[in-house]
C-alpha positions as a LaTeX table, in Angstrom:
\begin{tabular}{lrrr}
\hline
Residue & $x$ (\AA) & $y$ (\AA) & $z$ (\AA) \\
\hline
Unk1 & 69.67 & 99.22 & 111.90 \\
Unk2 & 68.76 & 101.12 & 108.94 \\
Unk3 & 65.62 & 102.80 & 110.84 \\
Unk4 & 67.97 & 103.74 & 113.62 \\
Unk5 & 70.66 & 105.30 & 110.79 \\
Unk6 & 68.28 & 107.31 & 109.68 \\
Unk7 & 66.94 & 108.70 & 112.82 \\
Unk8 & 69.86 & 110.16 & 113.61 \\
Unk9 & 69.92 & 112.65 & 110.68 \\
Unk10 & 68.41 & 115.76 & 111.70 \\
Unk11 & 66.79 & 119.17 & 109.64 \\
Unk12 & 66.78 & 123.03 & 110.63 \\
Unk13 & 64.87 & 125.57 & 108.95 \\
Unk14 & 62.86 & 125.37 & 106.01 \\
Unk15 & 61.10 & 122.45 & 104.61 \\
Unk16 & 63.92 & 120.84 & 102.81 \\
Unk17 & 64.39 & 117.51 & 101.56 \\
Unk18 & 63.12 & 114.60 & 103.83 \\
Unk19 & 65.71 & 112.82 & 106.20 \\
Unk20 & 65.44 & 109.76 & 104.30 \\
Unk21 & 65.67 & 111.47 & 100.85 \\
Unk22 & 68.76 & 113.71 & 102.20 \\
Unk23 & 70.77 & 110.68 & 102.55 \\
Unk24 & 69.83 & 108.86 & 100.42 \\
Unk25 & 70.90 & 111.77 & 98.10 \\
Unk26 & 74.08 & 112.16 & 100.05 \\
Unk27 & 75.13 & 108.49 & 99.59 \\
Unk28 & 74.19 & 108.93 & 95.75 \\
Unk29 & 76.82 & 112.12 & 95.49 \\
Unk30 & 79.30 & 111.32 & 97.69 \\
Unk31 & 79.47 & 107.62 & 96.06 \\
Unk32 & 80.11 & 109.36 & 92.47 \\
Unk33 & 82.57 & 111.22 & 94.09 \\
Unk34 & 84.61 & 108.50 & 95.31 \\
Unk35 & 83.93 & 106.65 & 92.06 \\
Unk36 & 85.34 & 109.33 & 89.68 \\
Unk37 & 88.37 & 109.90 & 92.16 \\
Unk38 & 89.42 & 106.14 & 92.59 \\
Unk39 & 88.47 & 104.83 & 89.58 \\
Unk40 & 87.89 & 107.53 & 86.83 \\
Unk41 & 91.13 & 108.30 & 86.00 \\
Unk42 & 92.76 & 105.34 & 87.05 \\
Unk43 & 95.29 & 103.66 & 83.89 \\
Unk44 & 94.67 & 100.52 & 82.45 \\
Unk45 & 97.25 & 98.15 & 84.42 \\
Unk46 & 97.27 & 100.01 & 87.97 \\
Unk47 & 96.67 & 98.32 & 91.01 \\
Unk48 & 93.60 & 98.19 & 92.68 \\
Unk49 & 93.09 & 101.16 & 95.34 \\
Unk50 & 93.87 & 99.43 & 98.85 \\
Unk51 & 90.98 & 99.11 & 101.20 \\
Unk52 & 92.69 & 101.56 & 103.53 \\
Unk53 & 93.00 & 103.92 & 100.44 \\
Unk54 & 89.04 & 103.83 & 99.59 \\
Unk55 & 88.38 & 104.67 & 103.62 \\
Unk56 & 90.95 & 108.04 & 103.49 \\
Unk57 & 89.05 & 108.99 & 99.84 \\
Unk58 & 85.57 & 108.26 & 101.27 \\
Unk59 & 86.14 & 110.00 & 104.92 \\
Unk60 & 87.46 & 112.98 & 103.26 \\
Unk61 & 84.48 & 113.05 & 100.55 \\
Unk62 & 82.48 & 112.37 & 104.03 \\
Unk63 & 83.36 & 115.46 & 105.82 \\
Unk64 & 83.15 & 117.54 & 102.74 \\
Unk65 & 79.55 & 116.74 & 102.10 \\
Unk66 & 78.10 & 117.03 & 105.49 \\
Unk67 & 79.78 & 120.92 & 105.98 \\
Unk68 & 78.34 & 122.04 & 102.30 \\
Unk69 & 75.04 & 120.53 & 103.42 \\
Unk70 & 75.09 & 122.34 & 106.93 \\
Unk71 & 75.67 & 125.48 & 105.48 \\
Unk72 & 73.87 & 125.35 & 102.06 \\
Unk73 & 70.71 & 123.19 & 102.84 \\
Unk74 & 70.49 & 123.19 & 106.85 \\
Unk75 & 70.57 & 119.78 & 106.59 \\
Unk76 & 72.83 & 117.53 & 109.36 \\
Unk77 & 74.24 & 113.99 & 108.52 \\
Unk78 & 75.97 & 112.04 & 110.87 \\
Unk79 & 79.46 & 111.37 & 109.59 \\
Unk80 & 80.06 & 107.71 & 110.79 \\
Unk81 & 76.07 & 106.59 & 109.62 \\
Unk82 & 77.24 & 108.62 & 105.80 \\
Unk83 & 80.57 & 106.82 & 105.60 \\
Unk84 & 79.50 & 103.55 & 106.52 \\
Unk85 & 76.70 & 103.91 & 103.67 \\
Unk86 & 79.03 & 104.63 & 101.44 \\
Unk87 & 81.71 & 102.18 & 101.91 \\
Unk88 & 78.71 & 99.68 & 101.89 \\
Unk89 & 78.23 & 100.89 & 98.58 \\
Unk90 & 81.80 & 101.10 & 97.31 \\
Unk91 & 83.38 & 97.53 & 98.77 \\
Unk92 & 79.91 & 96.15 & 99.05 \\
Unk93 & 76.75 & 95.44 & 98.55 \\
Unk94 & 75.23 & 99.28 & 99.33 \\
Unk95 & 72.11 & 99.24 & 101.74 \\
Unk96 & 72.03 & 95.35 & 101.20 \\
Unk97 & 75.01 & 95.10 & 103.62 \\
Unk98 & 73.40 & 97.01 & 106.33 \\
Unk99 & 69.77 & 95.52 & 106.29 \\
Unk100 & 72.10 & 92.02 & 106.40 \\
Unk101 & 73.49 & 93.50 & 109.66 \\
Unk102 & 69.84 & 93.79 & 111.07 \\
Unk103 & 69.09 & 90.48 & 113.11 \\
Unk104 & 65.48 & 90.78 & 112.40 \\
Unk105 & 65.51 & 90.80 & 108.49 \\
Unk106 & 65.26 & 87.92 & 106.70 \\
Unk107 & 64.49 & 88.66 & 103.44 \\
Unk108 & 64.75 & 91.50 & 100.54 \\
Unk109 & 62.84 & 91.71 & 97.33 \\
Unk110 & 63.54 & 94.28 & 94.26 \\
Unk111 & 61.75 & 94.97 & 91.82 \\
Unk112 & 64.01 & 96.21 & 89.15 \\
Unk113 & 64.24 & 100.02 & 89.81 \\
Unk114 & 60.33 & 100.46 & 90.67 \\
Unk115 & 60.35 & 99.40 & 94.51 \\
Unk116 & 62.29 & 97.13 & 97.18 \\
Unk117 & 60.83 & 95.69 & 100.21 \\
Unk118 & 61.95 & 94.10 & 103.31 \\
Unk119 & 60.52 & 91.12 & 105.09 \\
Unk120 & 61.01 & 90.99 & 108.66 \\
Unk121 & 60.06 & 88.27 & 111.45 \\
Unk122 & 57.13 & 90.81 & 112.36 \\
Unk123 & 56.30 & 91.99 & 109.29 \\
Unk124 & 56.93 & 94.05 & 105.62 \\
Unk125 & 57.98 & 97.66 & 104.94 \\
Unk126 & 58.67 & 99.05 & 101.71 \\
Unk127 & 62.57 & 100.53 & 101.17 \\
Unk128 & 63.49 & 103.25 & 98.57 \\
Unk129 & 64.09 & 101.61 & 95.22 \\
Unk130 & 67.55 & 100.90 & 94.41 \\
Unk131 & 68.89 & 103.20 & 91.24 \\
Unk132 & 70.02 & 101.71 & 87.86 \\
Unk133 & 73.24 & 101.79 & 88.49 \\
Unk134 & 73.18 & 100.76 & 92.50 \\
Unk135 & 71.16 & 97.43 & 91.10 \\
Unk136 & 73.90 & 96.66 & 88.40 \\
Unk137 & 76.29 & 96.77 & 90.74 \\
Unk138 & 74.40 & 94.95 & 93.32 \\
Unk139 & 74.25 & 91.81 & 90.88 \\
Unk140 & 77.53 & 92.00 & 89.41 \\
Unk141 & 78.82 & 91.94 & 92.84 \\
Unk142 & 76.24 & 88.92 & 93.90 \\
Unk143 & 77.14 & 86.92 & 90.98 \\
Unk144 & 81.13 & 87.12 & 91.90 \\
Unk145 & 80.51 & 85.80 & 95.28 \\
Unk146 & 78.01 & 83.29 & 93.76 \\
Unk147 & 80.42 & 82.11 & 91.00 \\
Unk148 & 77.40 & 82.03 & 88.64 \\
Unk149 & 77.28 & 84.09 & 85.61 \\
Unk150 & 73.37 & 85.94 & 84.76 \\
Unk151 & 72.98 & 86.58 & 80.83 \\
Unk152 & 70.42 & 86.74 & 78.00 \\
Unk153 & 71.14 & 82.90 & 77.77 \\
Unk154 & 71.65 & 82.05 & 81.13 \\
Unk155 & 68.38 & 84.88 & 82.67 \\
Unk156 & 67.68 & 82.95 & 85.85 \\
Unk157 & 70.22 & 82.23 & 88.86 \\
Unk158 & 69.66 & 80.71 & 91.96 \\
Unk159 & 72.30 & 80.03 & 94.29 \\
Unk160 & 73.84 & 80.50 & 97.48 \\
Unk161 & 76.83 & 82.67 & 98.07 \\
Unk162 & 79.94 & 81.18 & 99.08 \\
Unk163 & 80.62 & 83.31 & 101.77 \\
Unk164 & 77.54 & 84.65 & 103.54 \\
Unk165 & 74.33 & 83.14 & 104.85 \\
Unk166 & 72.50 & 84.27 & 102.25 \\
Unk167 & 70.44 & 82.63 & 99.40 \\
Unk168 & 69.65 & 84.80 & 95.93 \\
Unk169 & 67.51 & 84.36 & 93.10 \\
Unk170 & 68.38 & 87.10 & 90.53 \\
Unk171 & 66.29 & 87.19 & 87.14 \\
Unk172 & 68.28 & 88.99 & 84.19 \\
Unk173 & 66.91 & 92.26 & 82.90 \\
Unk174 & 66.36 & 90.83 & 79.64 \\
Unk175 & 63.31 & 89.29 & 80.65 \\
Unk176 & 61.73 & 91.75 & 82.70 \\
Unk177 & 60.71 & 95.20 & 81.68 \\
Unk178 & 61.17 & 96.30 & 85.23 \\
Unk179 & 65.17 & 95.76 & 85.54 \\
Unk180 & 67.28 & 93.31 & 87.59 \\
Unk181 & 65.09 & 91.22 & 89.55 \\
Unk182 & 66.97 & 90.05 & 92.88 \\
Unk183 & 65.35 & 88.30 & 95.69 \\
Unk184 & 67.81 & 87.91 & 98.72 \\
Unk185 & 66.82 & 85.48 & 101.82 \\
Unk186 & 69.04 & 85.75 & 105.04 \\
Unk187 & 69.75 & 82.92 & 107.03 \\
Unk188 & 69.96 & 83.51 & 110.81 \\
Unk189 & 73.42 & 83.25 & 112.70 \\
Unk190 & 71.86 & 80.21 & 114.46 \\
Unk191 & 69.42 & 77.87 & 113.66 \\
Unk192 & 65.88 & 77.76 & 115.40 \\
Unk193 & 65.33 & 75.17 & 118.39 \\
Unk194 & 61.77 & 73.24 & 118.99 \\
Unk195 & 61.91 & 75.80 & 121.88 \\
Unk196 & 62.70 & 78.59 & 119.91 \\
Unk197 & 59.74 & 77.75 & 118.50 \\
Unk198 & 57.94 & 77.31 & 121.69 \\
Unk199 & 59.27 & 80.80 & 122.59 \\
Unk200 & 57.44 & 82.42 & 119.40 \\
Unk201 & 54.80 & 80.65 & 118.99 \\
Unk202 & 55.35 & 78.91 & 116.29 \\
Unk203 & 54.33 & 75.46 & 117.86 \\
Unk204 & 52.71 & 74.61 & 121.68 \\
Unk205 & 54.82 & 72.97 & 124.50 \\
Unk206 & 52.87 & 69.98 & 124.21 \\
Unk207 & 53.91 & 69.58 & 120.47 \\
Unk208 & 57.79 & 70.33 & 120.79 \\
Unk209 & 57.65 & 67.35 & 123.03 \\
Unk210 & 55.84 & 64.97 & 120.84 \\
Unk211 & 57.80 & 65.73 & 117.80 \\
Unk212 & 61.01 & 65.31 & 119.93 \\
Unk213 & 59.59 & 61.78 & 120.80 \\
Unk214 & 59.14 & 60.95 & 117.48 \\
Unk215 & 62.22 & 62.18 & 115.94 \\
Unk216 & 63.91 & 59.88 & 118.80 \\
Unk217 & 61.65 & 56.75 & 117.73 \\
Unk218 & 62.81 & 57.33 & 113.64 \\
Unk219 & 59.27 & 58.43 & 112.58 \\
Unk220 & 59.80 & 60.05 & 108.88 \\
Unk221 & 58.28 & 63.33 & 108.44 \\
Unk222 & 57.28 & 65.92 & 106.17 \\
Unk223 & 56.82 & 69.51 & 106.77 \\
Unk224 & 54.59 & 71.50 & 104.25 \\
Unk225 & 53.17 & 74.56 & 104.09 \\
Unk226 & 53.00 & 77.99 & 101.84 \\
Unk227 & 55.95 & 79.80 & 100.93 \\
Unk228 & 57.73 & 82.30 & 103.72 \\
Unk229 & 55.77 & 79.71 & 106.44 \\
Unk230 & 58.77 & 79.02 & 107.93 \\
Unk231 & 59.06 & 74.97 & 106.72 \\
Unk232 & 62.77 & 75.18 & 106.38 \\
Unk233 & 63.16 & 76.39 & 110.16 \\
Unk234 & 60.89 & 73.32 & 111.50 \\
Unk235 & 62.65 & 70.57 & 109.59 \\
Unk236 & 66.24 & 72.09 & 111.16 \\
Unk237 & 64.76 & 71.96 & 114.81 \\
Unk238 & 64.11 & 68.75 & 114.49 \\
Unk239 & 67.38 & 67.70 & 113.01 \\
Unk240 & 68.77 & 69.11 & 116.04 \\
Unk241 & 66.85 & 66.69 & 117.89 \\
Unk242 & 68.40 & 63.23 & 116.02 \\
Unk243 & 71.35 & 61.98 & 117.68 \\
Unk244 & 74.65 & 62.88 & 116.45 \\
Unk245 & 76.50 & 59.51 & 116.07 \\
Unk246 & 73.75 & 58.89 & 113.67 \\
Unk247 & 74.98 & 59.64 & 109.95 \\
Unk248 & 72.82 & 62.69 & 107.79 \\
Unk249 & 73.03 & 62.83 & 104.20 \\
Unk250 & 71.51 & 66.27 & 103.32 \\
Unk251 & 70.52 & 67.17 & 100.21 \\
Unk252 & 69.91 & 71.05 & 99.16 \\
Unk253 & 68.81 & 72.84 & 95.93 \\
Unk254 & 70.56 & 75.28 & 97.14 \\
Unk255 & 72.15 & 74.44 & 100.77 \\
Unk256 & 70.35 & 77.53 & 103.01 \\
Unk257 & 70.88 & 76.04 & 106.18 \\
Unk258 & 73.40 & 73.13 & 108.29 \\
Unk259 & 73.66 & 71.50 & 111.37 \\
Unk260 & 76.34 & 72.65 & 113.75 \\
Unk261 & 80.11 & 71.24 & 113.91 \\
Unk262 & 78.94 & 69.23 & 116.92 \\
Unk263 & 77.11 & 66.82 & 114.50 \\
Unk264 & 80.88 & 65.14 & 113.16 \\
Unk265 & 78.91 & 62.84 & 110.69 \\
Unk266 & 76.70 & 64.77 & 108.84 \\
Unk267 & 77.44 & 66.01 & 105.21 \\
Unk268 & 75.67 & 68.13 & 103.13 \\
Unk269 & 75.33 & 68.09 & 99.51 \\
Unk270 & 73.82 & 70.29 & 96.99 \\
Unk271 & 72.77 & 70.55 & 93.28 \\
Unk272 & 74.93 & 72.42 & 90.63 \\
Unk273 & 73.57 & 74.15 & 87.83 \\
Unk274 & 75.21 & 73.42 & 84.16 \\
Unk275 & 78.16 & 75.92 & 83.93 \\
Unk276 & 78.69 & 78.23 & 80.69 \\
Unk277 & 82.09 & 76.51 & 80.19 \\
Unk278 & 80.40 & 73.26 & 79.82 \\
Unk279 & 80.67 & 71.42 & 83.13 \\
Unk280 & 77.70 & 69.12 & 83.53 \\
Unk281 & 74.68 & 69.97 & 86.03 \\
Unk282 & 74.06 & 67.94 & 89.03 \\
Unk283 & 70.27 & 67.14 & 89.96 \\
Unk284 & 68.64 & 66.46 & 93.35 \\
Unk285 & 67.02 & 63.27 & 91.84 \\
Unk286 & 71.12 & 62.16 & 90.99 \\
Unk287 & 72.17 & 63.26 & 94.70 \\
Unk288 & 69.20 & 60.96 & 95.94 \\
Unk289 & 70.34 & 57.93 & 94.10 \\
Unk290 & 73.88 & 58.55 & 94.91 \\
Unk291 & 73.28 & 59.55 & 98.47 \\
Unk292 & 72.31 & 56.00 & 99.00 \\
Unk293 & 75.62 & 54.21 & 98.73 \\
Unk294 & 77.38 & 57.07 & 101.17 \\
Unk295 & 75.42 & 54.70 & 103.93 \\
Unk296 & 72.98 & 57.26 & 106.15 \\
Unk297 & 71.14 & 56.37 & 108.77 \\
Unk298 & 68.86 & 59.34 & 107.83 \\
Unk299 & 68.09 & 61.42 & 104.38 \\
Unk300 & 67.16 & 64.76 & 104.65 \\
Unk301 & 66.03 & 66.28 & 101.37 \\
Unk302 & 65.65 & 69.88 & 102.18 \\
Unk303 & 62.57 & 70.39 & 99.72 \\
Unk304 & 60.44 & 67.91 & 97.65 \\
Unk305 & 60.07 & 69.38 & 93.56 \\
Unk306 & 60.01 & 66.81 & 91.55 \\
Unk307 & 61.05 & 63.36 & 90.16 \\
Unk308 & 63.50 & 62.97 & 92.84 \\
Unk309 & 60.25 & 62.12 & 95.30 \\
Unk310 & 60.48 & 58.67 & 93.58 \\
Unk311 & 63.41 & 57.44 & 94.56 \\
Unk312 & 63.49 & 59.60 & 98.08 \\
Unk313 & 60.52 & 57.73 & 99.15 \\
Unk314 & 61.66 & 54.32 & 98.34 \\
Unk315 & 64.81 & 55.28 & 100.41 \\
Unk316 & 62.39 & 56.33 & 103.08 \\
Unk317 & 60.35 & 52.76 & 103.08 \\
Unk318 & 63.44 & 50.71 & 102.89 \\
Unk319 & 65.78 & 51.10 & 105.76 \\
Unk320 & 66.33 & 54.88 & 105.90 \\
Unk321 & 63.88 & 55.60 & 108.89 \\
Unk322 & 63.18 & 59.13 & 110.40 \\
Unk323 & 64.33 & 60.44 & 107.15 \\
Unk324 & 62.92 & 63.98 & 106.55 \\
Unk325 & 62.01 & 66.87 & 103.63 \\
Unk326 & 59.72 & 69.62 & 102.98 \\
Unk327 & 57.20 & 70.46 & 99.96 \\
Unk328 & 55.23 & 73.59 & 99.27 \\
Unk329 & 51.33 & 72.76 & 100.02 \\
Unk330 & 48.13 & 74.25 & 100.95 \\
Unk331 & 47.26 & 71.90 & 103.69 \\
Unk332 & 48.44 & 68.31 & 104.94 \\
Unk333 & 46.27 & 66.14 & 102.79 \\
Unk334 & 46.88 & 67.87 & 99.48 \\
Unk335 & 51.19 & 67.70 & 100.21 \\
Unk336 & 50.97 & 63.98 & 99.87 \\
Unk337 & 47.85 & 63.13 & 97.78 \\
Unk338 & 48.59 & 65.97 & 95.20 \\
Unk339 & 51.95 & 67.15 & 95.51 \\
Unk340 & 54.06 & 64.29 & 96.10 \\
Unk341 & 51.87 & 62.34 & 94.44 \\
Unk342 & 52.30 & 64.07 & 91.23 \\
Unk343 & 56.24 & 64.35 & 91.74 \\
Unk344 & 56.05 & 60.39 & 91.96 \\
Unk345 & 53.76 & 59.93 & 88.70 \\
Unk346 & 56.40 & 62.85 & 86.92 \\
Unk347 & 59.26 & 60.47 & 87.79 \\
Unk348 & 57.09 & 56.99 & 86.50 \\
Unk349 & 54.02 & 58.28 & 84.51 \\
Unk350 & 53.16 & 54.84 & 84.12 \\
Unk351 & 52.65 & 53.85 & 87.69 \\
Unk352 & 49.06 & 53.33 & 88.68 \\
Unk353 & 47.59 & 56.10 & 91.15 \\
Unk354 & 47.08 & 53.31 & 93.86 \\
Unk355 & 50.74 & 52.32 & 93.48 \\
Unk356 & 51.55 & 55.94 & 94.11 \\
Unk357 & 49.89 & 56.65 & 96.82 \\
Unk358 & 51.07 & 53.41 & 98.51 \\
Unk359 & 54.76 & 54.58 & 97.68 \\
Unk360 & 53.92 & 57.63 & 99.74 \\
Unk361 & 52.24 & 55.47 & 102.98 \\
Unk362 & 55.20 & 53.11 & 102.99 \\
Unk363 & 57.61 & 56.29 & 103.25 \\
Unk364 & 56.20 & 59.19 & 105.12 \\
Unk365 & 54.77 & 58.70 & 108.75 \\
Unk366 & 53.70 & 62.20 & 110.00 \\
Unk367 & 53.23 & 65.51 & 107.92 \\
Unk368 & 53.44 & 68.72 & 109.88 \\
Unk369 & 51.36 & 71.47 & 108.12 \\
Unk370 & 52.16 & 75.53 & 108.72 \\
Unk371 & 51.14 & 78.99 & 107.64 \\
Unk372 & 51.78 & 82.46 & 108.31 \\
Unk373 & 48.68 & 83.46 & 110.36 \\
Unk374 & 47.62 & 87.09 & 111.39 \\
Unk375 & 48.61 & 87.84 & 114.95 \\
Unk376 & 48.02 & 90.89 & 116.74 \\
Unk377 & 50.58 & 92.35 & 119.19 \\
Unk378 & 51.67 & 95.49 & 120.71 \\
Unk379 & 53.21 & 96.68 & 117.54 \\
Unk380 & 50.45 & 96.28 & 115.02 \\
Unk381 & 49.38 & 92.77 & 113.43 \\
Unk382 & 51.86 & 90.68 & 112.50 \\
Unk383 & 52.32 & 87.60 & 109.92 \\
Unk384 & 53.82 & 84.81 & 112.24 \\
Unk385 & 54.31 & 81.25 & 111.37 \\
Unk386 & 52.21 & 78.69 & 113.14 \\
Unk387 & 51.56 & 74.78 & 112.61 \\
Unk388 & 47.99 & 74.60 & 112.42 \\
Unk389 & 47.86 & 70.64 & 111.32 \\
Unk390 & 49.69 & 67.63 & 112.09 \\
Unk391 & 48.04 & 64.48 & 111.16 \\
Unk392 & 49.55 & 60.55 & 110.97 \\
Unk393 & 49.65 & 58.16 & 107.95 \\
Unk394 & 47.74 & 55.42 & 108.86 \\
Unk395 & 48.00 & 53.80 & 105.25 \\
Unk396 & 45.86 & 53.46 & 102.41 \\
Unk397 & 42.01 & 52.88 & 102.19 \\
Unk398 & 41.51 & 50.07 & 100.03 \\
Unk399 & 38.26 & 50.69 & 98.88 \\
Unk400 & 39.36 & 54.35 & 97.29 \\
Unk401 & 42.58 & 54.37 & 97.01 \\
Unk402 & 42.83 & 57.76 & 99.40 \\
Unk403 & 45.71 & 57.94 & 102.09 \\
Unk404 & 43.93 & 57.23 & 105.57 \\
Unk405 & 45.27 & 60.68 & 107.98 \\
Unk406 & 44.66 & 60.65 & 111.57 \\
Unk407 & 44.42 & 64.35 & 113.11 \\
Unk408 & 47.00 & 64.08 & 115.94 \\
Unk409 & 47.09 & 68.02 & 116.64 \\
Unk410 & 44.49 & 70.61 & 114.90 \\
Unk411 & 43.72 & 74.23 & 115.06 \\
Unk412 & 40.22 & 75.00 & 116.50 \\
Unk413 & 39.65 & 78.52 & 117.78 \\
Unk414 & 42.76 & 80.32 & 118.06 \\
Unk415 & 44.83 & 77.88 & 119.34 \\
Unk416 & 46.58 & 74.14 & 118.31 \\
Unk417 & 44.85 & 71.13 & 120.22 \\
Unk418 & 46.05 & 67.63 & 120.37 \\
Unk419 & 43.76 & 65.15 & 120.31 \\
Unk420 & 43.43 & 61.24 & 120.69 \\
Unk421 & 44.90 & 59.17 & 118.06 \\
Unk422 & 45.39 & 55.26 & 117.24 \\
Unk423 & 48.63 & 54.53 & 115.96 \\
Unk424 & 49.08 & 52.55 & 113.44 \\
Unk425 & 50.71 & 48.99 & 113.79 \\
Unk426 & 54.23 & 50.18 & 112.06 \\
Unk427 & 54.86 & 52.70 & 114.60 \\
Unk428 & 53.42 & 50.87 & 117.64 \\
Unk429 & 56.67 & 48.49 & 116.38 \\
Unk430 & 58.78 & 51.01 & 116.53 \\
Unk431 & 58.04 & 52.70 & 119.10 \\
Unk432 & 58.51 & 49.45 & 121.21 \\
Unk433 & 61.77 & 47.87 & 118.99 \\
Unk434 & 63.11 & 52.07 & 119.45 \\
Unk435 & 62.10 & 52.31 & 123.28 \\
\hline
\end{tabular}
């Protein structure tokens, strides 16, 4: 939406400013303007202006602008792309608000006032950087709607805002010679199916219809892969998938995404950071433990970090089959017998390695491995997600102590094939007790 706004400003005569920089200069004026008129003089005590007050000021600041700049700089502006800029940056969240509107977004990094980028499903493109007073109001306006509070004590806030599907992460200019940092991911209106994922390529037929069959048959799983690889996405396809009489305790560190209102007993809980007026934090590992006597028939823990793998996979193991979570990895073998193995030994430091990794066996049956992988297409090359490993748990060699994997699909070529696999005894159970 943004490209398209500012295609439609146009230049005559003369080199001139750029499109992009003519608006952007426009909003940066014209947003002063309305400032200094609404607020500038306003007394101590008055109302706020009403919204329908700010939309007369700006309109008429609008117009104003885009005849001076016609007849002084031959440059044209399109009145209804200016004023919606501006009210975006009045009542909103500037340019923010806009690249929200754009479907294909989903996610904005700035860099105090050096540089901003935007992440979109086909790619990157760097935006003009935000201005030191555009990124102050950005955060004080992000940390309203977040009910969180960002100063030299508190420099670091992650959170999810109230209203909008939208997760931030906003480090405090204190600690960074750069400025504000904010990092912004969009959740989509809907969530992703298994044959959404089909459609983009994200997974083969042949897959979305095992993984169906063994969400079905209460096989646990855990999705891993590299940040931005899409692992959040995956593990809320196959939620989907899991009946909906069937009770879901999710847990979230912060909640990005939940299952539709057609899934009546599901409930979603998250952590809570320790607030500056002294009300207590709330961990995932607490959640976990306390998860347990809310009676689900699955646990979802929407990503793996630390301690609170202990007790998750002891839920998993005992009773909570076809339980799910996520962990950041760099392939399938080293999520289990380095990352969650580690998160186990941080929770019990004093539990032997072979105790460990038999913890992990006992609770997690398949792990579904992803990446962002270069694909070329008609409009350049692209980074796409792709699930380039999924391999079973058979259980643990006793000889070495090492988790025994079976490659059930694996990426040779340029493409996912499945192969032949032996399953072991535990699922062959379920499978038959599950039908």
């Amino acid at each position: 939406m943004m490209r398209a706004r500012q295609a439609i400003i146009t230049q005559r005569y003369g080199q001139g400013p750029s499109p992009e920089a003519a608006l952007e200069q426009a909003v940066t004026e014209i947003t002063a303007a309305v400032r200094e008129e609404l607020f500038g003089q306003r007394k101590p005590g008055l109302p706020e202006p009403s919204p329908q007050n700010v939309e007369e000021v700006i309109l008429r600041k609008v117009q104003s602008a885009v005849r001076e700049l016609q007849l002084s700089r031959s440059v044209f502006l399109d009145e209804a792309a200016l004023a919606e800029r501006v009210q975006a940056e009045i009542l909103g969240l500037g340019r923010i608000d806009l690249y929200r509107k754009d479907p294909s977004v989903t996610e904005i990094t700035i860099n105090g006032t050096r540089s901003a980028w935007v992440f979109r499903r086909q790619g990157r493109e760097e935006a003009p950087p935000f201005s030191a007073e555009s990124l102050r109001r950005i955060v004080e306006q992000l940390l309203k709607e977040s009910g969180q509070d960002c100063t030299t004590l508190h420099p670091i806030v992650d959170a999810r805002l109230r209203e909008a599907r939208m997760r931030i992460n906003v480090v405090h200019h204190g600690i960074s010679p750069f400025g504000w940092g904010i990092t912004l991911r969009i959740f989509p209106e809907r969530l992703f199916t298994l044959d959404d994922l089909v459609a983009n390529g994200t997974i083969p037929p042949l897959l979305a219809q095992w993984l169906e069959a063994m969400v079905q048959a209460r096989i646990s799983i855990l999705v891993a892969g590299g940040t931005g690889s899409g692992k959040t996405t995956t593990l809320y396809s196959l939620l989907q998938r899991i009946p909906k009489e069937e009770r879901i305790l999710d847990i979230e560190a912060p909640c990005e995404l939940w299952l539709p209102p057609e899934f009546t007993n599901y409930l979603v809980v998250e952590t809570r950071p320790e607030a500056p007026e002294g009300g207590r934090s709330v961990s995932v590992r607490e959640l976990v433990i306390n998860a347990l006597r809310q009676k689900p028939d699955r646990l979802i823990v929407g990503e793996s970090r630390g301690g609170e793998v202990l007790d998750m996979l002891k839920a998993f193991a005992t009773g909570h089959e076809g339980s799910m979570t996520t962990v950041h990895a760099n392939d399938a073998r080293h999520a289990v017998e380095v990352r969650l193995k580690g998160m186990v030994k941080e929770a019990l430091p004093e539990l032997a390695d072979r105790d460990a990794v038999r913890l992990i066996a006992e609770g997690i049956d398949v792990v579904i491995f992803q990446r962002l992988m270069q694909v070329n297409g008609p409009g350049g090359t692209s980074s796409l997600p792709r699930v380039t490993e999924v391999k079973l748990i058979a259980g643990v060699e006793m000889s070495t102590g090492a988790i025994q994997m079976s490659d059930v699909f694996v990426w040779r070529g340029d493409r996912l094939r499945s192969l032949s696999v032996e399953y072991p005894p535990r699922l062959k159970e379920r499978f038959s007790r599950l039908g």
